[in-house]
Coordinates of C-alpha atoms in Angstrom, one line a residue:
X361 CA 89.2 166.0 132.6
X362 CA 90.0 164.0 135.8
X363 CA 93.0 166.0 136.7
X364 CA 91.2 169.2 136.2
X365 CA 88.6 168.2 138.7
X366 CA 91.3 167.2 141.2
X367 CA 93.1 170.3 140.6
X368 CA 89.9 172.4 141.2
X369 CA 89.1 170.5 144.4
X370 CA 92.6 171.2 145.7
X371 CA 92.3 174.9 145.0
X372 CA 89.1 175.1 146.8
X373 CA 90.7 173.5 149.9
X374 CA 93.6 175.7 149.7
X375 CA 91.5 178.9 149.5
X376 CA 89.4 178.0 152.4
X377 CA 92.3 177.2 154.7
X378 CA 94.3 180.3 153.5
X379 CA 91.8 182.7 155.0
X380 CA 91.6 180.9 158.4
X381 CA 93.6 182.2 161.4
X382 CA 96.2 179.8 162.6
X383 CA 97.3 179.1 166.2
X384 CA 100.5 177.1 167.0
X385 CA 100.6 175.1 170.1
X386 CA 103.2 172.9 171.7
X387 CA 102.2 169.5 172.9
X388 CA 101.7 169.3 176.7
X389 CA 101.6 173.0 177.2
X390 CA 98.9 175.5 177.9
X391 CA 98.6 178.8 176.0
X392 CA 96.2 181.6 176.8
X393 CA 94.2 183.0 173.8
X394 CA 91.8 186.0 173.5
X395 CA 89.0 186.0 170.9
X396 CA 88.3 189.2 168.9
X397 CA 84.6 188.9 169.8
X398 CA 82.7 187.3 172.7
X399 CA 82.0 183.7 171.8
X400 CA 78.8 181.6 172.8
X401 CA 80.1 178.2 171.8
X402 CA 83.4 176.6 170.8
X403 CA 83.5 173.3 168.8
X404 CA 86.9 171.6 168.7
X405 CA 87.5 169.6 165.6
X406 CA 89.6 166.8 167.2
X407 CA 89.9 167.1 171.0
X408 CA 92.6 164.4 170.8
X409 CA 95.0 167.0 169.3
X410 CA 94.0 170.1 171.1
X411 CA 91.5 171.1 173.8
X412 CA 90.0 174.3 175.3
X413 CA 89.4 175.5 178.8
X414 CA 87.0 178.4 178.9
X415 CA 87.8 181.3 181.3
X416 CA 85.1 183.6 180.0
X417 CA 83.4 184.6 176.8
X418 CA 86.6 186.3 175.3
X419 CA 89.4 184.3 177.1
X420 CA 90.3 180.7 176.9
X421 CA 93.3 178.5 177.6
X422 CA 94.4 176.2 174.7
X423 CA 96.1 172.9 175.5
X424 CA 98.1 170.9 172.9
X425 CA 97.6 167.2 173.4
X426 CA 99.2 165.6 170.4
X427 CA 101.0 166.6 167.2
X428 CA 98.6 167.3 164.5
X429 CA 96.1 169.8 162.8
X430 CA 92.6 170.5 164.0
X431 CA 90.3 173.6 164.2
X432 CA 88.1 175.7 166.5
X433 CA 84.8 176.6 165.2
X434 CA 83.3 179.6 167.0
X435 CA 79.6 180.6 167.3
X436 CA 78.0 183.6 169.0
X437 CA 75.2 183.2 171.6
X438 CA 72.5 182.9 168.9
X439 CA 74.4 180.1 167.2
X440 CA 75.7 182.1 164.2
X441 CA 79.2 181.2 163.1
X442 CA 81.9 183.7 164.0
X443 CA 85.2 182.2 163.0
X444 CA 87.1 179.0 162.1
X445 CA 90.6 178.9 163.6
X446 CA 93.2 176.3 162.5
X447 CA 95.1 174.9 165.5
X448 CA 98.4 173.2 164.7
X449 CA 100.2 171.3 167.5
X450 CA 103.8 170.4 167.3
X451 CA 105.9 168.0 169.3
X452 CA 107.1 169.3 172.7
X453 CA 110.8 169.5 171.8
X454 CA 113.0 168.9 168.8
X455 CA 115.0 166.2 170.6
X456 CA 112.1 163.7 170.3
X457 CA 112.5 160.9 167.7
X458 CA 109.5 158.7 166.7
X459 CA 110.3 155.3 165.1
X460 CA 107.4 153.6 163.3
X461 CA 107.8 149.9 162.5
X462 CA 104.6 148.8 160.7
X463 CA 101.8 149.4 163.2
X464 CA 104.3 149.6 166.2
X465 CA 105.6 153.0 167.3
X466 CA 108.2 154.0 169.8
X467 CA 109.2 157.4 171.0
X468 CA 112.7 158.4 172.2
X469 CA 114.0 161.5 173.9
X470 CA 117.3 162.3 172.4
X471 CA 118.7 165.3 174.6
X472 CA 122.1 163.8 175.1
X473 CA 121.6 160.0 174.5
X474 CA 118.4 158.6 172.8
X475 CA 116.3 156.9 175.6
X476 CA 112.7 155.5 175.4
X477 CA 110.1 157.9 176.7
X478 CA 106.5 156.9 177.2
X479 CA 104.2 158.7 174.8
X480 CA 100.5 158.2 174.1
X481 CA 100.2 156.2 170.9
X482 CA 103.3 154.0 171.4
X483 CA 102.9 150.2 171.3
X484 CA 102.5 148.1 174.4
X485 CA 105.9 146.6 174.0
X486 CA 107.6 150.0 174.5
X487 CA 105.5 150.5 177.8
X488 CA 106.6 147.1 179.0
X489 CA 110.3 147.7 178.2
X490 CA 110.3 151.1 179.9
X491 CA 108.4 149.5 183.0
X492 CA 111.1 146.7 183.2
X493 CA 113.8 149.4 183.1
X494 CA 112.1 151.4 185.8
X495 CA 111.9 148.3 188.0
X496 CA 115.5 147.4 187.5
X497 CA 116.6 150.9 188.4
X498 CA 114.4 150.9 191.5
X499 CA 116.0 147.6 192.6
X500 CA 119.5 148.9 192.1
X501 CA 118.7 152.2 194.0
X502 CA 117.0 150.5 196.9
X503 CA 119.3 147.5 197.2
X504 CA 116.2 145.3 197.4
X505 CA 115.3 142.2 195.4
X506 CA 111.9 143.5 194.3
X507 CA 110.4 146.6 193.0
X508 CA 106.8 147.7 193.7
X509 CA 104.2 146.5 191.2
X510 CA 101.6 148.7 189.5
X511 CA 99.0 147.1 191.9
X512 CA 100.8 148.2 195.1

C-alpha cells in the first residue's frame, strides 16, 4: 500500500511538470523572452536561481543567477493565473568543476588548466586562497613589497 501511494504522488508531479513550458538559461547571461499574452504580474519561484527584468507586458529579460530549477508563475491584470513556466539554469560553461568536501565547496575553471574561480556559494577558504594569489601576482607585477588591501 505504501509504495502505491508514493508511486501515485510521483505520477502526479510528473504530470503537472510535463505540461509546463520550459526555458533554459545559462548562468550569468541575459536572454530576452516574449510572453504569448500580456502579463500583469510575474512571480519568480526562487529569485536566487533566475530573475526577471520587465520591459513591457509582453517582453522580459530573463537572467540566470545560479544553476538549478525554478519557475515563473504568470497572472493577468485581474490576478487570474495565465501560465507556469519552468526555468532551468545551467552552469556558464562546461569547463567548470565544482568540488564538494562536506559543507565546503570550491569551483575551478578548467579551460586549459584547472584554476580556482570565485563563485557564489564557495567556502570562505576558497575566497581567501584566491585573494592571496591575486595579492602575490600583484606584488610580482608591480615589483612592490605590498599589494593594495580590500580597504584601500
